[in-house]
XYZ file of C-alpha atoms in Angstrom:
651
model
C 19.081 8.218 17.819
C 17.611 6.444 14.728
C 16.112 3.052 14.452
C 15.985 1.033 10.934
C 15.638 -2.140 9.283
C 19.074 -2.449 9.624
C 18.376 -4.011 13.015
C 20.375 -1.301 14.484
C 20.053 1.702 16.385
C 22.123 4.605 15.826
C 23.505 7.947 17.810
C 24.399 10.609 15.339
C 26.637 14.204 16.172
C 23.871 16.841 14.950
C 26.551 19.136 14.038
C 28.658 17.192 11.826
C 26.424 14.348 10.674
C 28.728 11.497 12.220
C 27.629 8.481 13.209
C 29.088 8.363 16.948
C 27.804 4.964 17.895
C 25.597 1.605 16.557
C 23.923 -0.422 19.072
C 23.301 -3.879 17.747
C 21.142 -6.558 19.710
C 17.833 -7.192 17.746
C 17.714 -9.718 15.337
C 14.799 -7.905 13.194
C 13.912 -4.164 11.958
C 13.852 -1.763 14.973
C 10.658 -0.051 14.949
C 10.828 2.503 17.409
C 13.367 4.207 19.671
C 12.841 6.562 22.555
C 15.270 8.562 24.677
C 14.509 9.094 28.023
C 13.969 12.520 29.589
C 17.167 12.538 31.450
C 18.585 11.302 28.349
C 20.538 8.124 30.164
C 18.469 5.140 28.313
C 17.172 4.466 24.981
C 14.008 1.988 24.953
C 13.931 0.080 21.601
C 10.737 -2.129 19.981
C 11.723 -4.688 17.499
C 10.023 -7.173 14.975
C 11.861 -9.920 16.873
C 9.154 -9.494 19.758
C 11.561 -7.780 21.889
C 12.246 -4.368 24.014
C 15.620 -3.483 25.009
C 16.721 -0.731 27.530
C 20.235 0.637 26.536
C 22.669 2.594 28.102
C 23.475 5.852 25.900
C 27.198 6.276 27.792
C 28.138 2.337 27.365
C 26.053 1.630 24.200
C 24.983 -1.354 25.877
C 21.872 -3.313 26.645
C 20.847 -3.279 30.305
C 17.383 -4.963 30.475
C 15.580 -7.167 27.775
C 11.884 -6.873 27.806
C 10.478 -10.484 26.911
C 7.124 -12.022 27.219
C 5.601 -10.960 23.168
C 4.414 -13.511 20.801
C 3.841 -11.149 18.150
C 5.945 -8.414 16.974
C 6.290 -4.866 18.650
C 5.672 -1.479 16.958
C 5.942 0.969 19.470
C 7.582 2.344 22.477
C 8.061 5.251 24.860
C 8.895 5.689 28.276
C 7.679 7.345 31.551
C 9.302 10.880 32.614
C 10.631 9.266 35.781
C 12.482 6.900 33.855
C 11.154 3.640 35.998
C 8.414 2.248 33.290
C 8.619 1.524 29.559
C 5.682 1.069 27.336
C 5.585 -1.173 24.599
C 2.425 -1.797 21.849
C 2.403 -4.756 19.894
C 0.735 -6.205 16.634
C -1.338 -8.459 19.244
C -3.070 -4.875 19.376
C -2.211 -4.786 23.174
C -0.411 -2.210 25.186
C 1.961 -2.996 28.229
C 3.749 -0.889 30.850
C 6.604 -2.705 32.357
C 9.008 -2.223 35.373
C 12.430 -1.373 33.844
C 14.257 -2.541 37.056
C 12.302 -6.043 37.411
C 12.373 -6.294 33.557
C 8.370 -7.837 34.088
C 5.213 -6.190 32.753
C 2.764 -4.783 35.318
C -0.710 -3.571 33.526
C -1.913 -4.207 30.001
C -4.268 -1.790 28.381
C -6.425 -3.520 26.048
C -9.405 -2.064 23.902
C -7.692 -1.661 20.087
C -8.773 -4.264 17.805
C -5.823 -4.197 15.638
C -1.999 -3.891 15.763
C -0.779 -1.027 18.000
C 1.387 1.929 15.542
C 2.380 4.286 17.807
C 2.628 5.492 21.575
C 2.842 9.356 23.201
C 2.880 10.167 27.119
C 2.396 13.441 28.304
C 4.925 15.306 30.370
C 3.876 14.289 34.027
C 3.423 10.720 33.054
C -0.480 10.210 33.684
C -1.994 9.845 30.472
C -0.523 7.744 27.559
C -1.897 8.365 23.804
C -2.172 5.088 21.299
C -2.672 4.916 17.442
C -3.532 1.559 15.763
C -4.771 0.373 12.298
C -8.450 -0.078 13.462
C -8.569 3.925 12.482
C -8.667 5.047 16.254
C -7.039 7.296 18.858
C -7.308 6.324 22.265
C -6.232 8.107 25.336
C -5.583 5.878 28.709
C -4.792 6.667 32.283
C -1.761 5.033 33.000
C -1.952 4.166 36.683
C -5.734 2.487 36.349
C -5.594 1.515 32.725
C -8.567 2.948 32.061
C -9.462 3.998 28.396
C -9.945 7.835 29.091
C -10.889 8.294 25.897
C -11.337 6.766 22.196
C -11.010 9.268 19.242
C -12.758 8.032 16.016
C -12.502 10.236 12.545
C -9.778 8.901 10.827
C -10.841 6.635 7.825
C -7.711 4.642 7.432
C -5.081 3.192 9.711
C -3.875 5.532 12.314
C 0.116 5.470 11.426
C 1.285 7.956 14.138
C 0.425 10.252 17.053
C 1.827 12.708 19.615
C 0.162 13.928 22.848
C 0.949 17.572 24.044
C 2.781 18.421 27.438
C -0.312 18.539 29.220
C -2.206 15.792 27.914
C -4.573 18.523 26.801
C -4.842 17.846 22.964
C -3.403 15.455 20.822
C -2.098 14.961 17.131
C -2.509 12.104 14.907
C -1.392 10.877 11.386
C -3.337 8.849 8.815
C -3.355 6.505 5.804
C -6.402 8.431 4.919
C -3.776 11.618 4.092
C -5.224 13.626 7.337
C -3.738 15.319 10.354
C -6.278 15.640 13.218
C -5.584 17.843 15.830
C -7.801 16.850 18.924
C -9.159 18.284 22.012
C -8.663 15.274 24.514
C -11.309 16.093 27.067
C -14.281 16.017 25.329
C -12.902 14.257 21.999
C -13.939 16.265 19.748
C -12.055 17.315 16.279
C -10.738 20.648 16.670
C -8.813 20.716 12.911
C -8.462 18.636 10.333
C -5.215 19.189 8.036
C -5.588 18.107 4.694
C -2.563 19.287 2.694
C -0.776 15.761 1.713
C -2.101 13.824 -0.963
C -0.916 10.225 0.174
C -0.276 8.409 3.634
C 0.576 10.531 6.732
C 3.046 8.065 8.311
C 4.478 10.303 11.046
C 3.728 13.403 13.293
C 5.397 15.316 15.893
C 4.718 18.111 18.374
C 7.047 20.799 19.140
C 7.494 20.882 22.986
C 5.735 23.981 23.593
C 2.713 21.995 22.155
C 2.515 24.976 19.193
C 3.760 23.248 16.267
C 3.195 20.155 14.207
C 5.506 18.299 11.710
C 3.814 15.898 9.146
C 5.694 13.857 6.363
C 4.429 10.550 4.768
C 4.405 8.850 1.667
C 4.104 11.865 -0.750
C 8.170 12.743 0.753
C 6.724 16.174 1.545
C 7.541 17.784 4.956
C 5.010 20.102 6.638
C 5.304 22.495 9.377
C 1.847 23.450 11.319
C 0.977 26.159 13.386
C -1.757 24.984 15.539
C -2.862 28.136 16.704
C -4.237 29.318 13.175
C -4.368 25.771 11.574
C -2.172 27.182 8.655
C 0.697 24.816 6.865
C 3.461 27.343 7.619
C 6.206 25.509 5.715
C 6.625 23.144 2.857
C 9.534 21.692 1.866
C 9.009 19.227 -1.219
C 12.669 18.779 -2.164
C 13.048 15.363 -0.263
C 12.506 12.101 -3.130
C 11.746 9.684 -0.748
C 9.037 8.546 1.756
C 9.275 10.384 5.575
C 8.744 7.564 7.735
C 9.911 9.169 11.435
C 9.809 12.992 12.326
C 10.825 14.885 15.221
C 11.699 18.605 16.539
C 14.723 19.725 17.995
C 14.327 20.888 21.813
C 14.095 24.686 20.744
C 11.804 23.798 17.549
C 14.651 25.190 14.869
C 15.338 21.678 13.058
C 13.099 18.864 12.262
C 14.653 15.493 11.644
C 13.110 13.021 9.286
C 14.128 9.753 8.703
C 13.135 8.582 5.489
C 12.762 5.058 3.106
C 15.694 5.613 1.279
C 18.190 5.230 4.620
C 19.211 8.874 4.860
C 18.336 11.160 8.157
C 17.411 14.633 6.618
C 17.674 17.899 8.479
C 16.205 21.122 8.115
C 16.141 24.705 9.716
C 12.417 25.198 10.161
C 12.516 28.024 12.839
C 9.292 28.059 14.034
C 9.283 30.642 16.185
C 10.950 33.473 14.386
C 8.680 36.866 14.338
C 7.519 36.159 10.964
C 4.891 33.655 11.816
C 3.076 35.823 14.032
C 1.540 37.278 10.607
C -0.721 35.219 8.839
C 1.077 33.768 5.831
C 0.361 33.337 2.403
C 2.204 30.439 0.752
C 0.531 31.462 -3.161
C -0.158 34.626 -4.908
C -3.339 36.662 -3.708
C -5.867 36.014 -6.214
C -8.734 38.058 -6.988
C -12.185 36.661 -6.986
C -13.186 37.935 -10.177
C -9.806 35.684 -11.616
C -11.455 32.358 -9.684
C -14.577 33.037 -11.448
C -12.883 33.280 -14.795
C -10.851 30.379 -14.094
C -14.343 28.526 -13.185
C -15.725 29.707 -16.470
C -12.753 28.501 -18.161
C -13.511 24.707 -16.388
C -16.936 25.205 -17.860
C -16.318 26.119 -21.213
C -14.083 23.482 -21.764
C -16.126 20.354 -20.465
C -18.786 21.874 -22.224
C -16.396 22.332 -25.072
C -14.962 18.519 -25.295
C -18.160 17.123 -24.995
C -19.572 18.815 -27.852
C -16.108 17.940 -29.788
C -16.262 14.216 -28.751
C -19.662 14.045 -30.309
C -18.721 15.523 -33.170
C -15.494 13.119 -33.447
C -12.910 15.760 -33.192
C -10.530 14.459 -30.495
C -7.651 16.637 -31.263
C -10.607 19.662 -30.442
C -11.768 17.979 -27.362
C -8.109 17.303 -26.062
C -7.630 21.180 -26.678
C -10.269 21.755 -24.386
C -9.468 19.770 -21.462
C -6.018 21.037 -21.561
C -7.300 24.340 -21.081
C -9.353 23.329 -18.297
C -6.732 21.721 -16.563
C -4.574 24.392 -16.774
C -6.894 26.704 -14.555
C -5.088 26.958 -11.231
C -6.498 24.646 -8.676
C -8.481 22.634 -11.382
C -5.958 20.129 -12.478
C -7.495 17.294 -10.578
C -10.885 18.356 -10.390
C -13.292 15.051 -10.212
C -15.295 16.486 -13.071
C -12.378 17.816 -15.305
C -10.163 14.289 -14.316
C -13.688 12.315 -15.450
C -13.543 13.479 -18.672
C -9.758 13.455 -18.869
C -9.493 9.653 -18.396
C -12.643 9.505 -20.520
C -10.612 9.959 -23.172
C -7.723 7.517 -22.229
C -9.509 4.258 -24.653
C -9.692 7.096 -27.860
C -5.928 8.068 -27.558
C -2.275 7.178 -27.065
C -0.899 7.615 -23.670
C 1.767 9.892 -24.543
C 3.458 10.271 -21.379
C 3.466 9.770 -17.550
C 1.873 12.654 -15.320
C 1.679 11.403 -11.921
C -0.481 8.985 -9.585
C -2.434 8.869 -6.460
C -4.159 6.970 -4.364
C -8.093 7.314 -5.349
C -9.949 4.665 -3.077
C -9.169 1.791 -0.643
C -11.888 -1.081 -0.676
C -12.142 -2.203 3.215
C -14.027 -5.131 4.291
C -12.183 -8.395 4.339
C -11.778 -9.805 7.668
C -7.852 -11.379 6.915
C -5.324 -11.039 3.900
C -6.190 -10.439 0.238
C -4.914 -12.969 -1.663
C -5.798 -12.278 -5.175
C -7.410 -9.205 -6.979
C -8.751 -8.698 -10.354
C -10.466 -5.856 -12.452
C -13.374 -6.489 -15.048
C -12.534 -4.800 -18.485
C -15.146 -2.195 -18.447
C -13.456 -0.535 -15.388
C -16.453 -0.898 -13.256
C -16.113 -3.785 -10.969
C -13.167 -5.194 -8.838
C -12.963 -8.940 -7.660
C -11.141 -10.042 -4.706
C -9.986 -13.252 -2.985
C -8.876 -13.679 0.684
C -7.846 -15.959 3.602
C -11.003 -15.027 5.305
C -12.771 -17.732 2.702
C -14.856 -14.930 1.259
C -14.762 -13.561 -2.480
C -16.134 -10.021 -2.775
C -17.387 -7.850 -5.736
C -16.562 -4.129 -5.699
C -18.118 -0.621 -7.218
C -15.022 0.844 -8.625
C -16.607 4.693 -8.448
C -17.514 4.528 -4.900
C -15.262 2.120 -3.209
C -18.378 -0.236 -1.908
C -18.397 -3.917 -1.710
C -21.565 -4.751 -3.960
C -21.334 -8.656 -3.117
C -20.040 -10.967 -0.674
C -20.010 -14.603 -2.287
C -19.450 -17.503 0.210
C -18.714 -21.174 -0.439
C -15.277 -21.896 0.048
C -14.402 -23.461 3.448
C -10.458 -22.101 3.335
C -8.731 -19.164 1.996
C -9.499 -18.006 -1.202
C -6.035 -17.974 -2.836
C -6.976 -17.196 -6.413
C -9.839 -15.568 -8.633
C -9.851 -14.487 -12.435
C -13.040 -12.985 -13.952
C -14.054 -13.092 -17.629
C -14.203 -9.934 -19.698
C -17.787 -9.739 -19.688
C -17.841 -9.082 -15.775
C -20.702 -11.628 -14.999
C -18.446 -15.093 -14.445
C -15.563 -15.927 -12.432
C -13.417 -18.772 -10.947
C -12.010 -19.198 -7.870
C -9.870 -21.733 -6.518
C -8.578 -21.928 -2.391
C -6.827 -24.229 -0.083
C -9.984 -26.659 0.376
C -8.822 -27.625 -2.870
C -12.140 -26.846 -4.495
C -12.638 -25.060 -8.140
C -15.908 -22.987 -8.428
C -17.166 -21.150 -11.374
C -19.825 -18.277 -10.451
C -22.425 -16.558 -11.193
C -20.749 -13.356 -9.744
C -23.916 -11.161 -9.752
C -26.061 -13.291 -8.607
C -23.723 -14.504 -6.145
C -24.571 -18.546 -7.112
C -22.169 -21.256 -8.008
C -22.364 -22.051 -11.720
C -20.225 -25.296 -11.855
C -18.560 -26.792 -8.791
C -15.315 -28.662 -10.168
C -14.138 -31.823 -8.696
C -11.664 -31.210 -5.966
C -7.842 -31.630 -6.365
C -6.218 -33.716 -4.018
C -3.829 -30.668 -2.675
C -4.564 -27.052 -2.069
C -5.373 -24.861 -5.479
C -2.627 -22.133 -5.864
C -4.032 -20.813 -9.416
C -6.745 -21.058 -11.627
C -7.420 -19.033 -14.539
C -10.885 -18.744 -16.980
C -10.498 -18.782 -20.694
C -12.093 -15.398 -21.935
C -14.639 -17.836 -24.310
C -15.643 -19.257 -20.917
C -15.237 -22.537 -22.698
C -11.941 -23.238 -20.243
C -10.411 -23.395 -16.988
C -6.965 -23.926 -15.928
C -5.844 -25.149 -12.936
C -2.411 -25.706 -10.797
C -1.409 -26.569 -7.399
C 0.717 -28.366 -5.072
C 0.282 -31.732 -7.602
C 2.645 -30.727 -9.750
C -0.331 -30.882 -12.723
C -1.605 -28.322 -15.019
C -5.251 -29.722 -15.278
C -7.706 -28.321 -18.162
C -11.440 -28.370 -17.396
C -14.759 -28.247 -19.655
C -16.388 -24.928 -17.865
C -19.626 -25.499 -19.087
C -20.068 -29.134 -17.980
C -17.606 -29.007 -14.898
C -15.649 -32.003 -16.599
C -11.867 -32.688 -16.181
C -10.733 -32.987 -19.615
C -6.757 -33.351 -19.078
C -3.776 -33.331 -16.962
C -0.768 -31.946 -18.341
C 2.652 -33.039 -17.242
C 5.965 -31.596 -17.491
C 6.699 -29.776 -14.044
C 8.556 -31.517 -11.508
C 7.320 -29.597 -8.160
C 5.031 -26.887 -7.184
C 3.192 -24.910 -9.873
C 2.334 -21.422 -8.409
C 0.695 -19.945 -11.426
C -1.067 -20.045 -14.794
C -2.329 -17.745 -17.516
C -4.537 -18.439 -20.502
C -3.736 -16.280 -23.958
C -6.333 -13.904 -24.917
C -7.459 -16.275 -27.464
C -7.717 -19.442 -25.293
C -5.155 -21.593 -27.339
C -2.481 -21.136 -25.393
C -1.525 -21.797 -21.419
C 1.606 -20.750 -19.706
C 2.666 -22.132 -16.373
C 5.740 -21.072 -13.321
C 7.273 -23.685 -10.944
C 9.053 -23.112 -7.839
C 12.101 -24.927 -10.051
C 12.451 -21.518 -11.891
C 10.695 -22.805 -15.021
C 8.242 -21.347 -17.316
C 6.055 -24.188 -19.401
C 4.128 -22.836 -22.503
C 1.613 -25.588 -23.308
C -1.212 -25.591 -26.120
C -4.741 -25.848 -25.401
C -6.090 -29.144 -26.602
C -8.143 -31.736 -24.787
C -6.846 -34.647 -27.522
C -3.247 -33.241 -28.598
C -0.168 -33.653 -26.944
C 0.366 -33.346 -22.901
C 4.155 -32.375 -23.576
C 5.086 -28.623 -23.269
C 5.521 -26.619 -26.312
C 8.465 -24.542 -25.072
C 10.474 -23.604 -21.896
C 11.521 -20.459 -21.028
C 14.414 -20.518 -18.521
C 16.406 -17.585 -17.036
C 15.101 -16.717 -13.852
C 17.493 -17.835 -11.038
C 14.337 -18.438 -8.314
C 10.741 -19.496 -8.158
C 8.257 -18.153 -10.387
C 5.510 -16.581 -8.823
C 3.382 -14.952 -11.386
C 2.982 -15.066 -15.538
C 0.667 -13.442 -17.838
C 0.047 -13.011 -21.411
C 0.098 -9.615 -23.107
C -3.185 -9.293 -24.931
C -2.037 -9.970 -28.427
C -0.250 -13.437 -27.247
C 2.915 -12.612 -28.498
C 4.552 -11.677 -24.884
C 5.054 -13.559 -21.630
C 5.689 -11.395 -18.247
C 6.867 -13.296 -15.183
C 7.587 -12.445 -12.219
C 10.228 -14.779 -9.767
C 11.684 -14.624 -6.048
C 14.817 -13.252 -7.686
C 13.595 -10.320 -7.195
C 12.967 -9.436 -11.050
C 10.458 -9.315 -13.453
C 11.281 -10.286 -17.504
C 9.424 -10.463 -20.916
C 9.368 -13.089 -22.945
C 8.713 -13.277 -26.668
C 6.450 -16.290 -27.162
C 7.656 -17.281 -30.723
C 11.374 -17.354 -29.929
C 11.146 -18.270 -25.910
C 13.822 -15.326 -25.972
C 14.089 -12.916 -22.680
C 13.659 -9.484 -24.368
C 13.806 -7.592 -21.422
C 14.677 -7.662 -17.810
C 12.862 -5.267 -15.077
C 14.947 -4.670 -12.064
C 14.214 -2.363 -9.189
C 12.508 -4.403 -5.999
C 13.926 -5.093 -3.393
C 12.934 -8.389 -2.417
C 10.683 -11.387 -4.223
C 8.164 -10.026 -6.838
C 4.674 -11.601 -6.138
C 2.696 -10.429 -9.122
C 3.247 -9.083 -12.349
C 0.668 -7.966 -15.290
C 1.006 -6.048 -18.910
C -1.287 -3.561 -20.047
C -3.428 -3.830 -22.807
C -1.506 -1.849 -25.293
C 1.606 -3.880 -24.388
C 3.356 -0.764 -23.275
C 3.862 -1.021 -19.461
C 3.800 -3.826 -16.808
C 2.809 -3.408 -13.193
C 4.505 -5.479 -10.382
C 3.852 -6.190 -6.691
C 6.634 -7.556 -4.455
C 7.637 -8.255 -1.050
C 9.478 -4.885 -0.896
C 5.919 -3.189 -0.187
C 5.688 -1.586 -2.926
C 3.991 -1.674 -6.448
C 5.769 -0.572 -9.746
C 4.930 0.372 -13.406
C 7.428 0.141 -15.811
C 8.047 0.901 -19.187
C 8.360 -1.940 -21.343
C 10.434 -0.252 -24.212
C 13.149 0.931 -22.129
C 12.930 -0.854 -18.870
C 12.750 1.628 -16.661
C 10.760 2.330 -13.476
C 8.058 4.931 -14.280
C 6.601 5.076 -10.927
C 7.263 3.287 -7.547
C 3.602 3.188 -5.202
C 4.753 3.114 -1.498
C 2.426 3.166 1.458
C 1.565 -0.304 1.974
C 2.496 -1.862 5.340
C 2.848 -4.850 4.181
C 3.676 -7.579 0.808
C 1.735 -6.576 -2.023
C 0.096 -9.684 -2.786
C -1.435 -9.252 -6.061
C -1.463 -6.296 -8.588
C -3.820 -5.676 -11.871
C -4.561 -2.515 -14.123
C -7.727 -1.547 -16.007
C -7.964 -2.038 -19.650
C -7.792 1.835 -20.402
C -4.737 1.885 -18.053
C -6.337 4.780 -15.734
C -6.180 2.547 -12.750
C -3.830 0.377 -10.816
C -5.180 -1.950 -8.049
C -3.145 -3.522 -5.554
C -3.841 -5.678 -2.620
C -2.022 -5.411 0.666
C -2.778 -6.975 3.727
C -6.737 -6.676 4.243
C -7.031 -3.828 1.783
C -7.322 -3.398 -1.552
C -5.924 0.276 -3.387
C -7.193 1.528 -6.261
C -4.537 4.259 -7.764
C -5.573 7.154 -10.223
C -3.127 7.050 -13.076
C -2.957 10.240 -14.791
C -1.470 10.434 -18.699
C -0.705 12.997 -21.186
C -2.483 12.102 -24.243
C -1.820 12.395 -27.866
C -4.336 11.693 -30.791
């Protein structure tokens, strides 16, 4: 059985791959499905806030489990078939008497959304995973929290309890799979081979083997007795959202983000696995030492060559260092390599991975920006706070308070010292961010502020909102200078050109307008860009001021030529409205975020999507790219992700 975003549950024939039956009754995405031990009924959980009991033979709904006010995200059932257990966004776990369609017990303790549930064979213990980074073990009869397992540094996406309840497995967005002793709560093993969020784990029926998969699209099979990865299947081009074993342990099944279910022959119990496995050739210690020597020599040679101004030589030394097996992404090697980005041309895309997660906001992050030197990140969120982050270590350097409602927009000057913010409290504030001090508080709008931006010379602030007006302010004196009238509905976004001479705005009537920055001149727009078929959500100038990139709820991104007003290229690939779009400093790349839970990197010259960044569990609200194109930053939920971008280089 499978469940998906199409609101259905499907029954498949394993041998033929035929869809035997489709169960339809949910009105929103089905998040979890569980087959009873006797194979007679299915329990499903959905974002429509209901759980349902289905007859396998009839394909019909037998019972509706109602009572939640939030989405249901996880489900399982006791082995005797009498009870169903559900987990929800509201942090609670409920046990339901199926026959009477009512819940009997509530298991409280998690501090964030429940993501996964698993029950032991005799139905006495329940395991739960949550976005609060913890795994919890419960006594089903008493609702007592037997154990809380802490060790993950990001949300737990999937859990599995072995049949006797003695051990547990969890997979997390911190890229790790952890093997737990449920009696002591101790970590037995941490399995670290994944390069991105682990979204799914599954235990074999005998409890010896584990499947893991996630955003990197790689399926791994682990032997828990040795902690070794005994099989890696990397031929999958889509992230793995769900996993299960066949009862005999011969097959693994994966539900993937591209809508396909994949089946692998993994044959865990073949005798070949009784011996130690070597998935790579044996490397002699002398060879490893020689590689380390080559890396050290490469780093030294590159450092010397850079001092002498010989970039070709520096590139050659670092290529040699990166070619040594196991050293390609070592921290000191990547630091030296990325330090060349501002000095060289980015030749081609090599790869990307999540490097740092910034967590500290209590509610959704609405906007994010990065300083010109790529050392600081600024965020604004629905918790009314602005936070300043250190890129190098992920620490929150300062929390800046002053808004009385959600901070919807933040913008930072190139010097990294001054920022402007706007919020639902109708206020605009200019900050000395290093001292957490308000420099200027501009007179409040009559309506909530949707977006603000500051010119890079620090002279002007432009603000827009639901009052349909573009307003220009003197940033130093805090005085209102001018109102631009041309939009007839809410303005969603605003941006200054790098030289501060032009302003661009986008509204919910699908229009983009270009304005001249002048406190005395005309208040009419210079140009109008009309080709989007839905509201504009984002506008940004290229650094040279020749182009504008826009995002829209029509799911598309467009690149416009300022001088002619023509759309040069449309970037198509997002499956839901675009929330944010920016263009790189060199004008060669665009980064976008969307309600489809992805961010994307685009090639401006071809319109192709270079990379889709999966692993976000909700809308990507805001994106930005560092001036050297080393980092892409994405805001999703109450966290911010920093992605390292690996480029090949040429002088």
